[in-house]
Amino acid sequence: RTALPRRRFLAGTGALLGLGALGGLTTPGRAFAEETPHWRPAVRFAPARNWVNDPNGLVFFEGEYHLFCQHNPHGDQWGNMSWAHAVSPDLVRWEELPVALEPDELGQIFSGSAVVDHHDTSGFFGGQPGLVAIYTSAGESQQQSIAYSTDRGRTWTKHADNPVIPNPGIADFRDPKVFWHEGTGRWVLLVAAGDRIQIHGSANLRDWELLSEFGTDHGSHGGVWECPDLFELPVDGDPARTRWVLVVSINPGGPAGGSATQYFTGDFDGTRFTADGSPEEVRWADRGADFYAPQSFSDVPDGRRLWLGWTSNWNYADKIPTDPWRGMMSTPRQLSLATGADGVVMLVQQPVAELAGARANPRAWSGPLTESGGAEFRGSAVDVVARFQLGAASAVGLDVFAGPRGRTRVGYDIAAGELFVDRTGSGSAQVSADFPARHGTPLAVDGDAVELRVIADRSCVEVFANGGRAVLTDLVFPDAGSDRISAFAEGAGAHVELEVFDLAP
Ligand code: FRU
């Protein structure tokens, strides 16, 4: 089960010893050629150059959203794992700052989280609020460490007594996610431990006690468990009815192959998580191929629960053809819970409201859809809203990134009851043998109407159907200039109302 990721990490540990000798070394301040500017996202974070994977340390503090992520500062392949850093006032415009955490004698800096220590429980801040990062030190073994910042995340000091959670004899022991639990008045830490999640508690972020474990007999075990998260949300907007959501990324074993993120709803009493439903049930947050290791933000002021993920897949992440960067984040999404058609509580994701602030050049069209389509628009970074009336059609949807040599098709297959993204013909770039594919997710449609919101941002499509009840995220690498957008229907009688906005932060 764990052989594959461990092999990956061993290769990386070798790279650590070389410390960048193998990769193209970054020369600070030097200009570099942007080989694939047409794939650089307009509204999602990608580093100026080099490798990134998982988002880390997502936190709002003193007017800024912080996004850290797994980064190789010395090359465009996985290795020398460090935390890159970016800040944003609005979750749309990101400014990349210097690398925040670099490897040390305990190892590379793997994934983790960050919190605002409002009451200085850690004692690092002389009574003031400050930021604490909790991460995995990945050396000979994987252990949990902390660092703190007294200057709004610009510089970090590693705690002198790291690790704060030594390795208990578990090979895959990583990705701590910490939050303050109001009910018990203590910090709670989740850490992935091979085939389960461990839950630890602490009064001060330094001394941790194992409280419970979850998951050996729950959900999907097609791969190693990574990057847990846990948060509480109201159901159907009713604050009196809440459920806790436990999130676990797994690799491999995802429904589109390779990496994917599953979730459980249930109860959390401050010590133990108890899942709703049957243990065999597997629920995926996003059945596209490219939404992995999502993490929710700590401390968002208005109580919203927001997350974003890495838009890639360990199956081919090392072959992504972007240059001089490799790896990108999804758009930030607001999370909620809703009762599904089957009566089961489900996770709902929608692009954050702030994305509407990046909309420009609004265009609209409505009319009947024939096999030859309707009006055509252009744009390579767009936010499209399409409201379909199905009529007697067998499928409806949108073609994006269309040009003479390709297109990406996003649609609803009515007979199959399935939302899909088809990237089999999305462009001429060769990524890997398993990259060209169609990915789908069930979508129950009530009556005759389907609404698709598609964020098509240069090299990624994110589809949110019926208010975010079904979501697919797929990377695509369209040929430069393939920027046409149109709606389609297969069969007769469909109608669409289409709105198209450029995304221009
Ligand atoms: C998830 C992951 C984490 C680990 C990190 C290493 O993609 O495997 O479990 O901390 O990547 O870069």
Coordinates of C-alpha atoms and ligand atoms in Angstrom, one line a residue:
R1 CA 0.0 0.0 0.0
T2 CA 2.6 2.5 1.0
A3 CA 5.4 1.3 -1.3
L4 CA 4.8 3.8 -4.1
P5 CA 4.8 7.1 -2.2
R6 CA 7.7 6.0 0.0
R7 CA 9.8 5.3 -3.1
R8 CA 9.0 8.8 -4.3
F9 CA 10.2 10.3 -1.0
L10 CA 13.4 8.2 -1.0
A11 CA 14.3 9.6 -4.4
G12 CA 13.7 13.0 -3.0
T13 CA 15.9 12.4 0.0
G14 CA 18.7 11.7 -2.3
A15 CA 18.1 15.0 -4.0
L16 CA 18.2 16.7 -0.6
L17 CA 21.8 15.6 -0.1
G18 CA 22.7 17.2 -3.4
L19 CA 20.8 20.4 -2.3
G20 CA 20.0 21.7 -5.7
A21 CA 23.2 20.5 -7.4
L22 CA 21.1 18.6 -9.9
G23 CA 18.3 21.1 -10.6
G24 CA 18.6 24.4 -12.3
L25 CA 19.7 26.7 -9.5
T26 CA 17.6 29.8 -8.9
T27 CA 19.5 33.1 -9.4
P28 CA 17.5 35.6 -7.4
G29 CA 16.5 38.6 -9.4
R30 CA 17.6 37.2 -12.8
A31 CA 15.1 37.4 -15.6
F32 CA 14.1 34.1 -17.1
A33 CA 12.3 33.0 -20.2
E34 CA 8.7 32.1 -19.9
E35 CA 8.4 29.2 -22.3
T36 CA 4.7 28.5 -21.8
P37 CA 3.0 31.9 -20.9
H38 CA -0.3 30.7 -22.5
W39 CA -0.6 28.1 -19.7
R40 CA 0.2 30.5 -16.8
P41 CA -3.0 30.8 -14.7
A42 CA -4.7 34.2 -14.5
V43 CA -6.4 33.8 -11.1
R44 CA -4.8 30.7 -9.5
F45 CA -1.4 30.7 -7.8
A46 CA 1.6 29.3 -9.6
P47 CA 5.1 30.1 -8.6
A48 CA 7.3 32.2 -10.9
R49 CA 9.4 29.2 -11.4
N50 CA 10.2 25.6 -10.3
W51 CA 8.2 22.9 -8.7
V52 CA 5.2 23.1 -6.3
N53 CA 2.8 20.6 -4.9
D54 CA 0.4 20.6 -1.9
P55 CA -0.9 23.9 -0.5
N56 CA 0.3 24.4 3.1
G57 CA -0.2 26.8 6.0
L58 CA -3.4 28.4 4.7
V59 CA -4.3 31.1 7.1
F60 CA -5.8 34.6 7.2
F61 CA -3.9 37.0 9.5
E62 CA -3.9 40.8 9.8
G63 CA -5.7 41.5 6.5
E64 CA -3.8 38.9 4.4
Y65 CA -4.4 35.4 3.1
H66 CA -1.3 33.3 3.3
L67 CA -0.6 30.5 1.0
F68 CA 2.4 28.3 1.5
C69 CA 3.1 25.3 -0.6
Q70 CA 5.4 22.4 -1.1
H71 CA 8.2 23.7 -3.3
N72 CA 11.6 22.8 -4.7
P73 CA 13.4 26.2 -4.9
H74 CA 16.2 24.6 -6.9
G75 CA 14.5 22.7 -9.6
D76 CA 11.4 21.8 -11.5
Q77 CA 11.1 18.3 -10.1
W78 CA 10.0 17.2 -6.6
G79 CA 12.9 17.5 -4.2
N80 CA 14.6 19.8 -1.6
M81 CA 11.1 20.2 -0.2
S82 CA 10.6 23.7 1.3
W83 CA 7.6 26.0 1.8
A84 CA 7.1 28.6 -0.9
H85 CA 5.0 31.6 0.3
A86 CA 2.5 33.9 -1.3
V87 CA 0.0 36.5 0.1
S88 CA -3.2 37.9 -1.2
P89 CA -5.6 40.6 -0.1
D90 CA -8.5 38.9 -1.9
L91 CA -7.7 35.2 -2.7
V92 CA -7.4 36.2 -6.4
R93 CA -4.2 38.3 -6.7
W94 CA -1.2 36.5 -5.2
E95 CA 2.2 38.0 -4.5
E96 CA 5.0 35.5 -4.2
L97 CA 7.3 36.2 -1.3
P98 CA 10.7 34.5 -0.4
V99 CA 10.7 30.9 0.6
A100 CA 9.5 30.6 4.1
L101 CA 10.9 27.2 5.4
E102 CA 13.9 25.3 4.1
P103 CA 15.3 21.8 4.9
D104 CA 17.4 21.4 8.0
E105 CA 19.1 18.7 10.0
L106 CA 15.7 17.0 10.7
G107 CA 15.0 16.7 7.0
Q108 CA 12.9 18.2 4.3
I109 CA 9.9 20.4 5.1
F110 CA 6.8 18.4 4.1
S111 CA 3.2 19.5 4.2
G112 CA 1.5 21.1 7.2
S113 CA -0.7 23.9 8.4
A114 CA -0.6 27.3 10.2
V115 CA -2.7 28.9 12.9
V116 CA -3.0 32.2 14.5
D117 CA -2.0 31.8 18.2
H118 CA -4.3 34.6 19.4
H119 CA -3.6 34.2 23.1
D120 CA 0.1 33.3 22.8
T121 CA -0.6 29.8 24.2
S122 CA 2.8 28.8 22.8
G123 CA 4.7 31.5 24.6
F124 CA 6.5 32.5 21.4
F125 CA 5.0 36.0 21.1
G126 CA 5.3 37.8 24.5
G127 CA 1.5 37.9 24.9
Q128 CA 0.7 39.1 21.4
P129 CA -1.0 37.1 18.6
G130 CA 1.4 35.4 16.2
L131 CA 1.6 32.8 13.5
V132 CA 2.7 29.2 14.2
A133 CA 3.4 26.7 11.4
I134 CA 3.1 23.0 12.1
Y135 CA 4.9 20.8 9.5
T136 CA 6.4 17.4 8.9
S137 CA 10.2 17.1 9.2
A138 CA 11.0 14.4 6.7
G139 CA 14.4 13.0 7.3
E140 CA 15.3 9.4 8.3
S141 CA 11.8 9.3 9.6
Q142 CA 8.8 11.6 9.4
Q143 CA 8.1 13.7 12.6
Q144 CA 6.1 16.8 13.3
S145 CA 7.8 20.2 14.0
I146 CA 6.7 23.8 14.5
A147 CA 8.1 27.2 13.6
Y148 CA 6.8 30.7 14.5
S149 CA 6.8 34.1 12.9
T150 CA 6.5 37.5 14.7
D151 CA 6.5 39.5 11.4
R152 CA 3.3 38.5 9.6
G153 CA 4.9 35.4 8.1
R154 CA 7.8 37.1 6.5
T155 CA 10.5 35.3 8.5
W156 CA 10.2 32.1 10.5
T157 CA 12.1 30.7 13.5
K158 CA 12.1 26.9 14.0
H159 CA 11.3 25.8 17.5
A160 CA 14.4 24.8 19.4
D161 CA 12.9 21.5 20.7
N162 CA 11.7 20.1 17.4
P163 CA 10.2 17.6 16.7
V164 CA 7.2 18.2 18.9
I165 CA 5.7 14.8 17.8
P166 CA 8.5 12.3 17.3
N167 CA 8.0 9.4 14.9
P168 CA 6.2 6.5 16.7
G169 CA 7.5 3.8 14.4
I170 CA 5.2 4.6 11.4
A171 CA 6.8 5.1 8.0
D172 CA 4.1 7.4 6.6
F173 CA 3.5 9.9 9.4
R174 CA 2.9 13.4 8.0
D175 CA 0.8 16.4 7.1
P176 CA -0.3 17.9 10.4
K177 CA -3.4 20.0 10.3
V178 CA -4.1 22.0 13.5
F179 CA -7.2 24.0 14.7
W180 CA -8.4 25.4 17.9
H181 CA -11.3 23.4 19.3
E182 CA -13.6 25.7 21.2
G183 CA -15.5 23.1 23.1
T184 CA -12.5 21.5 24.9
G185 CA -10.4 24.7 24.8
R186 CA -7.4 23.1 23.2
W187 CA -5.5 22.7 20.0
V188 CA -6.4 19.6 17.9
L189 CA -3.9 18.2 15.4
L190 CA -4.7 15.6 12.7
V191 CA -1.8 13.7 11.2
A192 CA -1.9 11.0 8.5
A193 CA -0.5 7.7 9.7
G194 CA -0.3 5.3 6.8
D195 CA -3.8 3.8 6.7
R196 CA -5.4 6.0 9.4
I197 CA -5.6 9.5 10.9
Q198 CA -4.3 10.2 14.3
I199 CA -5.9 13.0 16.4
H200 CA -3.7 14.7 19.0
G201 CA -4.5 17.5 21.5
S202 CA -2.4 20.2 23.1
A203 CA -2.7 23.3 25.3
N204 CA 0.3 25.1 23.9
L205 CA 1.2 23.7 20.4
R206 CA 4.4 22.2 21.8
D207 CA 3.3 19.3 24.0
W208 CA 1.0 16.9 22.2
E209 CA -1.0 13.9 23.5
L210 CA -2.5 11.2 21.2
L211 CA -6.3 11.3 21.7
S212 CA -7.7 8.9 19.1
E213 CA -7.4 7.3 15.7
F214 CA -9.8 7.0 12.8
G215 CA -10.1 5.2 9.5
T216 CA -8.5 1.8 9.3
D217 CA -11.9 0.3 8.4
H218 CA -13.4 3.4 6.8
G219 CA -13.5 4.7 3.2
S220 CA -11.0 4.0 0.4
H221 CA -7.7 2.4 1.1
G222 CA -6.5 2.2 -2.5
G223 CA -3.4 4.2 -1.5
V224 CA -1.6 5.8 1.4
W225 CA -3.6 8.4 3.5
E226 CA -2.3 11.9 3.3
C227 CA -3.2 15.5 4.1
P228 CA -6.1 15.3 6.6
D229 CA -8.4 18.2 7.5
L230 CA -11.4 18.5 9.9
F231 CA -14.0 21.2 10.3
E232 CA -17.6 21.8 11.2
L233 CA -20.2 23.2 8.9
P234 CA -24.0 23.9 9.1
V235 CA -26.2 21.6 7.1
D236 CA -28.5 23.4 4.6
G237 CA -27.4 26.7 6.1
D238 CA -29.0 25.8 9.5
P239 CA -26.6 26.7 12.3
A240 CA -28.5 24.5 14.7
R241 CA -27.7 21.4 12.5
T242 CA -24.0 20.9 12.0
R243 CA -21.8 18.0 10.9
W244 CA -18.0 17.7 11.0
V245 CA -16.2 16.9 7.8
L246 CA -13.1 14.8 7.9
V247 CA -11.0 15.1 4.7
V248 CA -8.3 12.6 3.6
S249 CA -6.3 12.6 0.4
I250 CA -5.2 9.3 -0.9
N251 CA -2.6 8.3 -3.5
P252 CA -3.0 6.2 -5.5
G253 CA -6.6 4.9 -5.7
G254 CA -8.6 7.9 -6.9
P255 CA -11.6 7.5 -9.1
A256 CA -9.9 9.2 -12.1
G257 CA -6.7 7.2 -11.4
G258 CA -3.8 8.3 -9.1
S259 CA -4.5 10.9 -6.4
A260 CA -7.8 12.1 -5.1
T261 CA -9.5 13.4 -2.0
Q262 CA -12.2 11.6 0.0
Y263 CA -14.3 12.9 2.8
F264 CA -16.5 11.7 5.7
T265 CA -19.2 13.5 7.5
G266 CA -19.7 12.8 11.2
D267 CA -19.4 14.0 14.7
F268 CA -16.3 15.3 16.6
D269 CA -16.4 15.7 20.3
G270 CA -13.0 17.2 20.7
T271 CA -11.3 13.8 21.1
R272 CA -12.8 11.4 18.6
F273 CA -14.4 11.5 15.2
T274 CA -17.3 9.2 14.5
A275 CA -18.4 8.9 10.9
D276 CA -22.0 8.9 9.6
G277 CA -23.2 6.2 7.3
S278 CA -21.6 2.8 6.6
P279 CA -17.8 2.4 6.9
E280 CA -17.6 1.0 3.3
E281 CA -19.0 4.2 1.8
V282 CA -16.5 6.2 -0.2
R283 CA -17.2 9.8 -1.0
W284 CA -14.9 11.9 -3.2
A285 CA -14.7 15.7 -3.0
D286 CA -13.9 16.0 -6.7
R287 CA -13.7 13.2 -9.3
G288 CA -11.6 15.1 -11.7
A289 CA -8.0 13.9 -12.0
D290 CA -6.4 17.1 -10.7
F291 CA -7.6 18.2 -7.3
Y292 CA -5.3 16.9 -4.6
A293 CA -4.2 17.6 -1.0
P294 CA -6.8 20.4 -0.5
Q295 CA -6.5 22.3 2.8
S296 CA -9.0 24.7 4.4
F297 CA -8.0 28.1 5.6
S298 CA -7.7 28.9 9.3
D299 CA -9.2 32.0 10.8
V300 CA -11.2 33.4 7.9
P301 CA -12.8 36.4 9.5
D302 CA -16.4 36.0 8.4
G303 CA -16.6 32.3 9.4
R304 CA -16.5 31.0 5.8
R305 CA -14.8 27.7 5.3
L306 CA -12.6 28.0 2.3
W307 CA -10.1 25.6 0.7
L308 CA -7.9 25.1 -2.3
G309 CA -6.0 22.2 -3.6
W310 CA -3.0 21.4 -5.8
T311 CA -4.2 21.0 -9.4
S312 CA -2.2 17.9 -10.4
N313 CA -1.9 14.2 -9.9
W314 CA 1.1 12.1 -8.7
N315 CA 0.5 9.9 -11.8
Y316 CA 2.0 12.5 -14.0
A317 CA 2.9 15.6 -11.9
D318 CA 6.6 15.3 -13.0
K319 CA 5.6 15.5 -16.7
I320 CA 3.4 18.6 -16.6
P321 CA 4.7 20.6 -19.6
T322 CA 4.6 24.1 -18.1
D323 CA 7.9 26.0 -18.0
P324 CA 9.6 27.5 -16.0
W325 CA 7.2 26.5 -13.3
R326 CA 5.6 23.1 -12.6
G327 CA 2.5 22.9 -10.3
M328 CA -0.5 25.2 -9.6
M329 CA -3.2 25.7 -7.1
S330 CA -7.0 25.5 -7.7
T331 CA -9.2 28.5 -7.4
P332 CA -10.2 29.0 -3.7
R333 CA -13.6 27.5 -3.0
Q334 CA -16.2 28.1 -0.3
L335 CA -17.5 24.9 1.3
S336 CA -20.9 24.1 2.6
L337 CA -23.0 21.0 3.4
A338 CA -26.4 20.2 1.8
T339 CA -28.8 17.4 2.0
G340 CA -28.5 15.5 -1.3
A341 CA -31.3 13.9 -3.3
D342 CA -30.7 10.6 -1.4
G343 CA -31.1 12.4 1.9
V344 CA -27.4 12.0 2.7
V345 CA -25.4 15.1 3.7
M346 CA -22.9 16.1 1.0
L347 CA -20.0 18.5 0.6
V348 CA -20.8 21.5 -1.8
Q349 CA -18.0 23.6 -3.3
Q350 CA -18.3 26.9 -5.1
P351 CA -15.7 29.4 -6.2
V352 CA -15.2 32.1 -3.6
A353 CA -17.3 35.2 -4.1
E354 CA -14.1 37.3 -4.5
L355 CA -13.7 35.7 -8.0
A356 CA -16.6 37.8 -9.3
G357 CA -14.3 40.8 -8.6
A358 CA -12.0 39.5 -11.3
R359 CA -14.7 39.3 -13.9
A360 CA -14.3 41.6 -16.9
N361 CA -15.7 42.0 -20.4
P362 CA -19.2 40.5 -19.8
R363 CA -20.9 38.8 -22.7
A364 CA -24.1 36.9 -22.9
W365 CA -26.2 34.9 -25.3
S366 CA -29.3 32.8 -25.1
G367 CA -31.1 30.7 -27.6
P368 CA -31.9 27.2 -28.8
L369 CA -29.0 24.8 -29.2
T370 CA -28.6 22.8 -32.4
E371 CA -26.0 20.1 -33.1
S372 CA -23.9 22.9 -34.7
G373 CA -24.1 24.9 -31.5
G374 CA -24.9 28.5 -30.8
A375 CA -22.9 31.7 -30.5
E376 CA -19.2 31.5 -30.1
F377 CA -17.0 33.5 -27.7
R378 CA -13.3 33.8 -27.2
G379 CA -11.2 33.7 -24.0
S380 CA -8.4 31.7 -22.5
A381 CA -9.1 32.7 -18.8
V382 CA -12.8 32.8 -18.4
D383 CA -15.6 32.3 -15.9
V384 CA -18.6 30.9 -17.8
V385 CA -22.1 30.4 -16.4
A386 CA -24.4 28.2 -18.6
R387 CA -28.0 27.5 -17.7
F388 CA -29.4 24.7 -19.8
Q389 CA -32.9 23.6 -20.5
L390 CA -32.5 20.0 -21.5
G391 CA -35.5 19.4 -23.8
A392 CA -35.1 16.1 -25.5
A393 CA -31.3 16.4 -25.7
S394 CA -29.1 13.4 -24.7
A395 CA -26.2 15.7 -23.6
V396 CA -25.5 19.4 -23.2
G397 CA -22.4 21.3 -22.3
L398 CA -19.6 23.7 -23.3
D399 CA -16.6 23.4 -25.5
V400 CA -13.7 25.5 -24.1
F401 CA -10.1 26.0 -25.3
A402 CA -11.3 25.1 -28.8
G403 CA -9.2 25.7 -31.9
P404 CA -8.2 24.0 -35.1
R405 CA -6.5 21.2 -33.3
G406 CA -8.5 20.5 -30.2
R407 CA -11.1 21.3 -27.6
T408 CA -12.0 20.5 -24.1
R409 CA -15.6 19.3 -23.7
V410 CA -17.5 19.9 -20.4
G411 CA -21.0 18.5 -20.2
Y412 CA -23.9 16.7 -18.7
D413 CA -24.7 13.3 -20.1
I414 CA -28.4 13.0 -19.4
A415 CA -28.8 9.2 -19.8
A416 CA -25.8 8.5 -17.6
G417 CA -26.8 11.2 -15.1
E418 CA -23.2 12.2 -15.2
L419 CA -21.3 15.5 -15.3
F420 CA -18.1 15.1 -17.3
V421 CA -14.9 16.7 -18.6
D422 CA -13.4 15.2 -21.7
R423 CA -9.8 16.1 -22.3
T424 CA -9.0 13.4 -24.8
G425 CA -8.6 16.0 -27.5
S426 CA -7.6 19.0 -25.4
G427 CA -4.4 19.9 -27.2
S428 CA -1.3 18.5 -28.8
A429 CA 0.9 18.5 -25.7
Q430 CA 1.8 14.9 -24.6
V431 CA 1.7 14.6 -20.9
S432 CA 1.5 10.8 -20.2
A433 CA -0.3 7.8 -21.6
D434 CA -3.1 8.1 -19.0
F435 CA -3.6 11.8 -19.3
P436 CA -6.1 12.0 -22.3
A437 CA -9.3 10.8 -20.7
R438 CA -12.9 11.6 -19.9
H439 CA -13.7 12.0 -16.2
G440 CA -17.2 12.0 -14.7
T441 CA -19.2 12.3 -11.5
P442 CA -22.8 11.5 -10.8
L443 CA -25.2 14.5 -10.9
A444 CA -28.8 14.1 -10.0
V445 CA -30.9 16.6 -12.0
D446 CA -34.3 17.6 -10.7
G447 CA -36.6 18.5 -13.6
D448 CA -35.3 20.0 -16.9
A449 CA -32.6 22.4 -15.8
V450 CA -28.8 22.1 -15.4
E451 CA -26.4 24.9 -14.4
L452 CA -22.7 24.7 -15.1
R453 CA -20.2 27.2 -13.9
V454 CA -16.9 26.6 -15.6
I455 CA -13.6 28.3 -14.5
A456 CA -11.4 27.7 -17.5
D457 CA -8.1 29.3 -16.6
R458 CA -5.4 28.8 -19.3
S459 CA -4.4 25.2 -18.4
C460 CA -7.2 24.0 -16.1
V461 CA -10.9 23.6 -16.1
E462 CA -12.9 23.6 -12.8
V463 CA -16.6 22.7 -13.2
F464 CA -19.2 23.4 -10.6
A465 CA -22.6 22.0 -11.5
N466 CA -25.9 22.9 -9.9
G467 CA -24.4 25.3 -7.3
G468 CA -21.4 23.1 -6.6
R469 CA -23.1 19.8 -5.8
A470 CA -20.9 18.1 -8.4
V471 CA -17.3 19.3 -9.1
L472 CA -14.6 18.2 -11.5
T473 CA -11.1 19.6 -11.8
D474 CA -8.9 18.7 -14.8
L475 CA -5.6 20.1 -16.1
V476 CA -5.6 20.6 -19.9
F477 CA -2.8 21.9 -22.1
P478 CA -4.5 23.6 -25.1
D479 CA -2.4 24.8 -28.1
A480 CA -1.6 28.5 -27.9
G481 CA -4.5 30.4 -29.4
S482 CA -7.1 27.7 -28.8
D483 CA -9.5 30.0 -27.0
R484 CA -13.0 29.5 -28.4
I485 CA -16.0 28.9 -26.2
S486 CA -19.4 27.6 -27.3
A487 CA -22.3 25.6 -25.9
F488 CA -23.5 22.4 -27.5
A489 CA -26.3 19.9 -27.4
E490 CA -26.6 16.4 -28.7
G491 CA -30.2 15.8 -29.7
A492 CA -33.1 18.2 -30.0
G493 CA -34.9 20.8 -28.0
A494 CA -32.1 22.1 -25.7
H495 CA -31.8 25.8 -24.8
V496 CA -29.1 27.7 -23.1
E497 CA -28.5 31.0 -21.3
L498 CA -24.8 31.7 -21.5
E499 CA -22.7 34.4 -19.6
V500 CA -19.0 34.7 -20.3
F501 CA -16.6 36.8 -18.4
D502 CA -12.9 37.2 -18.8
L503 CA -10.9 36.6 -15.6
A504 CA -8.6 39.6 -15.3
P505 CA -7.5 40.3 -11.7
Ligands
FRU1 C1 0.9 14.9 -0.7 C2 2.3 14.6 -0.1 C3 2.3 14.8 1.4 C4 3.7 15.1 1.7 C5 4.1 16.0 0.5 C6 5.5 15.9 0.1 O1 0.9 15.2 -2.1 O2 2.7 13.3 -0.5 O3 1.8 13.6 2.0 O4 3.8 15.8 2.9 O5 3.3 15.6 -0.6 O6 5.9 16.8 -0.8

